[in-house]
Short mmCIF file of C-alpha atoms in Angstrom, two decimals:
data_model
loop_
_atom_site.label_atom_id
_atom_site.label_comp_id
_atom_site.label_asym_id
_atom_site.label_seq_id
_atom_site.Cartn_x
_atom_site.Cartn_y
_atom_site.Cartn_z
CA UNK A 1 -212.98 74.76 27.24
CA UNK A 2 -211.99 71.31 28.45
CA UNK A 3 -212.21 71.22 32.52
CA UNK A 4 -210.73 68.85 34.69
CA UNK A 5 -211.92 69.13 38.49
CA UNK A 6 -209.75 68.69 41.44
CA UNK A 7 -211.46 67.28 44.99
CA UNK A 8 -210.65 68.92 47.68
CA UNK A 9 -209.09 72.21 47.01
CA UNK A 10 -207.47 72.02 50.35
CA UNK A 11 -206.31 69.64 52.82
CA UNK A 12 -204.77 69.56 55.91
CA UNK A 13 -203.71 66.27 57.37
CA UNK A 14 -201.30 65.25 60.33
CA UNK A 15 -198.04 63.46 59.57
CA UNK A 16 -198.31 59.85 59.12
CA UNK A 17 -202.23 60.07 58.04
CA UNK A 18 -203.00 58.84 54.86
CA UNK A 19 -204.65 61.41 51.91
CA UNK A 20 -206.37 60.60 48.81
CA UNK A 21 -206.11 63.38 46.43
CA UNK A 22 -209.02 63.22 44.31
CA UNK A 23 -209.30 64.29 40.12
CA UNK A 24 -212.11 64.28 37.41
CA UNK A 25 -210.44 64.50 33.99
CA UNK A 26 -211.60 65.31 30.91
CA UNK A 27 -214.01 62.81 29.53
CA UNK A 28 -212.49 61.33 26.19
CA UNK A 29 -209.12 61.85 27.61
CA UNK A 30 -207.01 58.38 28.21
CA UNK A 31 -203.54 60.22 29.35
CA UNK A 32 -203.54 61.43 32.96
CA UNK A 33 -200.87 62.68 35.04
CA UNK A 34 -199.97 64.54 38.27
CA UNK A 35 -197.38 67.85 39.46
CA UNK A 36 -196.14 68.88 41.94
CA UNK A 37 -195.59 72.33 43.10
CA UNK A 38 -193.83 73.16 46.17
CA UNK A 39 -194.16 77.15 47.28
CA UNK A 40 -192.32 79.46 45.36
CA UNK A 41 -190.96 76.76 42.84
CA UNK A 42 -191.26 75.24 39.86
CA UNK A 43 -194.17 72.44 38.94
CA UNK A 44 -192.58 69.19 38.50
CA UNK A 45 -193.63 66.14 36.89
CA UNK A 46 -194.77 62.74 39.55
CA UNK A 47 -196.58 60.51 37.50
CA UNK A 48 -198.01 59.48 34.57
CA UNK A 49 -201.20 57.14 33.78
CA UNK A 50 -202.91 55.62 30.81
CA UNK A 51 -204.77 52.11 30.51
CA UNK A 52 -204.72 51.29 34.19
CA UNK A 53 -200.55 51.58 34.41
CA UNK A 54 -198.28 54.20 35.61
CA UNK A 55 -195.87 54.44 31.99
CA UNK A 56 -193.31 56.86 33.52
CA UNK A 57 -192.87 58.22 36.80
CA UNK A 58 -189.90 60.36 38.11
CA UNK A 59 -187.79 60.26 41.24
CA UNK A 60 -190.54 62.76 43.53
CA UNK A 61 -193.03 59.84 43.21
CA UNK A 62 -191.80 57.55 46.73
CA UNK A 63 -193.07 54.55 47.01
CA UNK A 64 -195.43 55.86 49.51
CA UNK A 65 -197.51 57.50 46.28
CA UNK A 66 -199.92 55.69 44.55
CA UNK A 67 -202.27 56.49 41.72
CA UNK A 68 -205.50 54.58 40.09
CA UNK A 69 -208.34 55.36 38.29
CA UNK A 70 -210.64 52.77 39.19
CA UNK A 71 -213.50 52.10 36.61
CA UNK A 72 -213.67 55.03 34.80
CA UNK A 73 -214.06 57.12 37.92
CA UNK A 74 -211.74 59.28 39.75
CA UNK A 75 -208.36 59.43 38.91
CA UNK A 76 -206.53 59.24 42.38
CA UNK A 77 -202.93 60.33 44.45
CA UNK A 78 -202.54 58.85 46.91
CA UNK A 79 -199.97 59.14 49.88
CA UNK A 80 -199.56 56.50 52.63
CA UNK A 81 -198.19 57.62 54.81
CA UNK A 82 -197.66 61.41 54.17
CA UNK A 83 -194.40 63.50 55.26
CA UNK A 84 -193.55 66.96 55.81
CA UNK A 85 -191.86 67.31 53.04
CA UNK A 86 -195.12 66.23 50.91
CA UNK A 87 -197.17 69.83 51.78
CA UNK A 88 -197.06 71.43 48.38
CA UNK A 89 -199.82 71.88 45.81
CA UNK A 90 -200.57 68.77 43.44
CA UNK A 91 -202.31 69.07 39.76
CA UNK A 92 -203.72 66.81 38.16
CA UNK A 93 -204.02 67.04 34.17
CA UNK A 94 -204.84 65.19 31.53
CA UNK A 95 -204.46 64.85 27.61
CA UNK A 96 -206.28 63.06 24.82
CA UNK A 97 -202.67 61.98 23.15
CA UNK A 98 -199.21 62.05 24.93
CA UNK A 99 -198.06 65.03 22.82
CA UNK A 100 -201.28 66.33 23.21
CA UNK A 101 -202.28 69.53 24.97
CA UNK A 102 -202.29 69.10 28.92
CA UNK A 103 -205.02 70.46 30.80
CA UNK A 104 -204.98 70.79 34.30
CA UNK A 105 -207.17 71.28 37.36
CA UNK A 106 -206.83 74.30 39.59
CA UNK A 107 -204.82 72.07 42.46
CA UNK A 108 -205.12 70.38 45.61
CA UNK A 109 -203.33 72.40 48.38
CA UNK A 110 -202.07 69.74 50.99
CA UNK A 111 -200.49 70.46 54.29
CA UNK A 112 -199.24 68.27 56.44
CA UNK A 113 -198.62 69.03 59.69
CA UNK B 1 -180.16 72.10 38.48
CA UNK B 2 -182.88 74.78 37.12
CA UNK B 3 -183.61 72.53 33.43
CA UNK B 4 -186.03 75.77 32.59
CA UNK B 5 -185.33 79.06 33.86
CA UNK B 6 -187.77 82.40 33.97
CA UNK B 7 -187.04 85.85 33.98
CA UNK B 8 -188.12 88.55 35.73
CA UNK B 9 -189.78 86.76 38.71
CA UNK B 10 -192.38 89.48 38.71
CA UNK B 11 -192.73 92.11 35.63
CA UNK B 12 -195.70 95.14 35.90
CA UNK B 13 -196.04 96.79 32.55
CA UNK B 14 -198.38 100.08 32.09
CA UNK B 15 -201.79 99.26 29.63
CA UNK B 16 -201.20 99.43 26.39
CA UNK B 17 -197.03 98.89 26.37
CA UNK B 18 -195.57 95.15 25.45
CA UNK B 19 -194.19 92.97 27.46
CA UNK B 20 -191.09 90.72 27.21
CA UNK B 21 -190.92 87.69 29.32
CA UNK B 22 -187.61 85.80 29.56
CA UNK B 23 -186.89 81.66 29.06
CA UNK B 24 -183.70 79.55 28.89
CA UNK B 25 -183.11 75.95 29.33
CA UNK B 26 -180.30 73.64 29.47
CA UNK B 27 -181.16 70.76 27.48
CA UNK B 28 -180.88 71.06 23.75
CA UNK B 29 -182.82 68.02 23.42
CA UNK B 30 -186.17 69.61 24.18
CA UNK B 31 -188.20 69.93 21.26
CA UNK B 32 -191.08 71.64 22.10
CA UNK B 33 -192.12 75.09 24.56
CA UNK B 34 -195.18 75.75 25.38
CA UNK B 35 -196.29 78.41 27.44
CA UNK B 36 -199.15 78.83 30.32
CA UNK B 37 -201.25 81.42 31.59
CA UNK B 38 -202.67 80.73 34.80
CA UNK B 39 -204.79 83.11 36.97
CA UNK B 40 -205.32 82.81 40.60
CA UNK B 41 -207.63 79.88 41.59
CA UNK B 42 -207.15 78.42 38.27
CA UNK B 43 -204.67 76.06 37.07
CA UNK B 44 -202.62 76.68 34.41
CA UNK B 45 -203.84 77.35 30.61
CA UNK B 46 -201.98 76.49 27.27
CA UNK B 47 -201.57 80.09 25.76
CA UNK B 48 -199.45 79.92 23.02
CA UNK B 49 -196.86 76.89 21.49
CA UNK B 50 -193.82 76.34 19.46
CA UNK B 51 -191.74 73.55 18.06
CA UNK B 52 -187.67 74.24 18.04
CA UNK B 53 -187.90 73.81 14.02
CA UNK B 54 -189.46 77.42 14.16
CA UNK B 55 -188.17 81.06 15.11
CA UNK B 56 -191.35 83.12 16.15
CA UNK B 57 -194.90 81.86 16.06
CA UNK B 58 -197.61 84.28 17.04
CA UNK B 59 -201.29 84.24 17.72
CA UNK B 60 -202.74 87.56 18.58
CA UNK B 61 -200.92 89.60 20.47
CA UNK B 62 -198.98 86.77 21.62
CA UNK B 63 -195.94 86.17 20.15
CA UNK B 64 -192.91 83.55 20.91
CA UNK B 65 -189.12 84.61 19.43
CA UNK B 66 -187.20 81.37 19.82
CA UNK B 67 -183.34 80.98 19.11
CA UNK B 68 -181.95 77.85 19.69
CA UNK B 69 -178.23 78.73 19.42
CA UNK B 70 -178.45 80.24 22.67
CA UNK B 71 -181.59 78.45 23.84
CA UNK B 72 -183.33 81.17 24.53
CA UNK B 73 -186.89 81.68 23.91
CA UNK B 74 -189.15 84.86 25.12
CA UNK B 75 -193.09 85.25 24.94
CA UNK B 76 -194.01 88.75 23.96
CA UNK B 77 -197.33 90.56 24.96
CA UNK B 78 -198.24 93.24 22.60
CA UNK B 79 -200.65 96.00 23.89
CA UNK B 80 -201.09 94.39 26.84
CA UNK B 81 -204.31 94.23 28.68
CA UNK B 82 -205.93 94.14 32.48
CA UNK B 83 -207.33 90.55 31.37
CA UNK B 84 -203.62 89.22 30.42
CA UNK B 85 -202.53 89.74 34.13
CA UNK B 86 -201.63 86.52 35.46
CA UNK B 87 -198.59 83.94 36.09
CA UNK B 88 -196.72 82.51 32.67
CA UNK B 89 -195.16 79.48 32.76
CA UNK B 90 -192.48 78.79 30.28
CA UNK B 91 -192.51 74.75 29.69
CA UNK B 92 -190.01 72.60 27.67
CA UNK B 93 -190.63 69.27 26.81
CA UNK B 94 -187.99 66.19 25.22
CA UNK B 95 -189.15 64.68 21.76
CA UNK B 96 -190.68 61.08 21.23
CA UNK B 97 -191.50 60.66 24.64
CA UNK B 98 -194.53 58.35 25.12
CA UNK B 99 -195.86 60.69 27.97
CA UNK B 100 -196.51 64.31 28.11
CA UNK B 101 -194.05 65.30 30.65
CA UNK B 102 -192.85 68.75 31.15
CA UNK B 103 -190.18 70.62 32.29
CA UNK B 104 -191.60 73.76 33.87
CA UNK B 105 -189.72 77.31 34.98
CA UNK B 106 -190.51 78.83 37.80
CA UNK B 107 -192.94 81.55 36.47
CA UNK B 108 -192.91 85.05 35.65
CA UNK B 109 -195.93 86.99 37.39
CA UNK B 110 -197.59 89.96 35.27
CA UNK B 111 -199.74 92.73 35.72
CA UNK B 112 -200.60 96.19 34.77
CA UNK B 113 -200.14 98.90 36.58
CA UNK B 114 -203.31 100.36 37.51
#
């Protein structure tokens, strides 16, 4: 099926670094989003993304996150600067409609130390 | 507050028997539950869908029972196999939302008893 790719799978970054977490969607997909999964809890919703904007984004996304997806290429998290509190595993997914079927990448573990 | 909850945390289940994995929410806005397998390594898989309009939808030997008096849903497993072993995420989600964002539970972990 559908695969969307997720660059690194792992990353381990000092506090107060910056980290770009890195996704390849699915290719006629226009809908893009990111979760967050802390260990041992629930995934919850950061961000979503369609036509170069962010159209919703929920109270977990600081305003230290960013996301783009510059000319068709990677869509990108990232977090400037990173916190403690930010080691958790982030998926990306992505959908062809916004009701449509999300598909996600296998995650990005980052710790910050 | 838990919006979706799971139940058990962890459920092993001899080859061949079904099994019953628990969901509840708290919002009876949501509209739509969708449920995800994911193995380890992998991220997580649409398995099986259903729209609060409906009671039971089944594909296979999956199976959702959904009541929405009690908002209460469960995802049955019939015969189940090695190959179904894996975490299930119950998901909820809130109609006419321009964006495809998801409530998730916590996860029930499965496998078979070898």
């Amino acid at each position: 099926g559908p695969k969307v790719l997720q660059i690194p799978s792992h990353q381990i970054i000092d506090m107060g670094q910056m980290v770009t977490l890195n996704c390849d969607p699915v290719s006629n997909h226009l809908y893009f989003y990111w979760y967050k999964q802390i260990l041992g809890q629930q995934m919850e919703f950061l961000v979503n993304f369609y036509n170069g904007k962010v159209m919703e984004k929920s109270k977990l996304f600081k305003d230290q996150f960013s996301v783009e997806r510059p000319d068709g290429s990677y869509f990108t998290l990232k977090i400037q600067p990173t916190a403690l509190e930010d080691s958790a595993v982030y998926f990306c997914a992505s959908s062809l409609d916004p009701r449509d079927t999300l598909y996600f990448g296998a995650g990005t573990r980052l710790s910050v130390l | 507050q838990q919006q979706v909850r799971q139940s058990p945390q962890s459920l092993t289940v001899w080859e061949g028997e079904t099994a019953i994995l628990n969901c509840s929410y708290e919002n009876s806005a949501f509209d739509y539950f969708p449920w995800y397998q994911q193995f380890p390594g992998e991220g997580p898989a649409l398995l099986i869908s259903i729209l609060s309009v409906s009671d039971k939808k089944e594909d296979g030997r999956f199976t959702i029972f959904f009541n929405k008096r009690e908002k209460k849903l469960s995802l049955h497993i019939a015969d189940s196999q090695p190959g179904d072993s894996a975490t299930y995420f119950c998901a909820a989600q809130l109609p006419g939302t321009g964006s495809n964002r998801l409530t998730f539970g916590k996860g029930t972990k499965f496998s078979l008893i070898p």
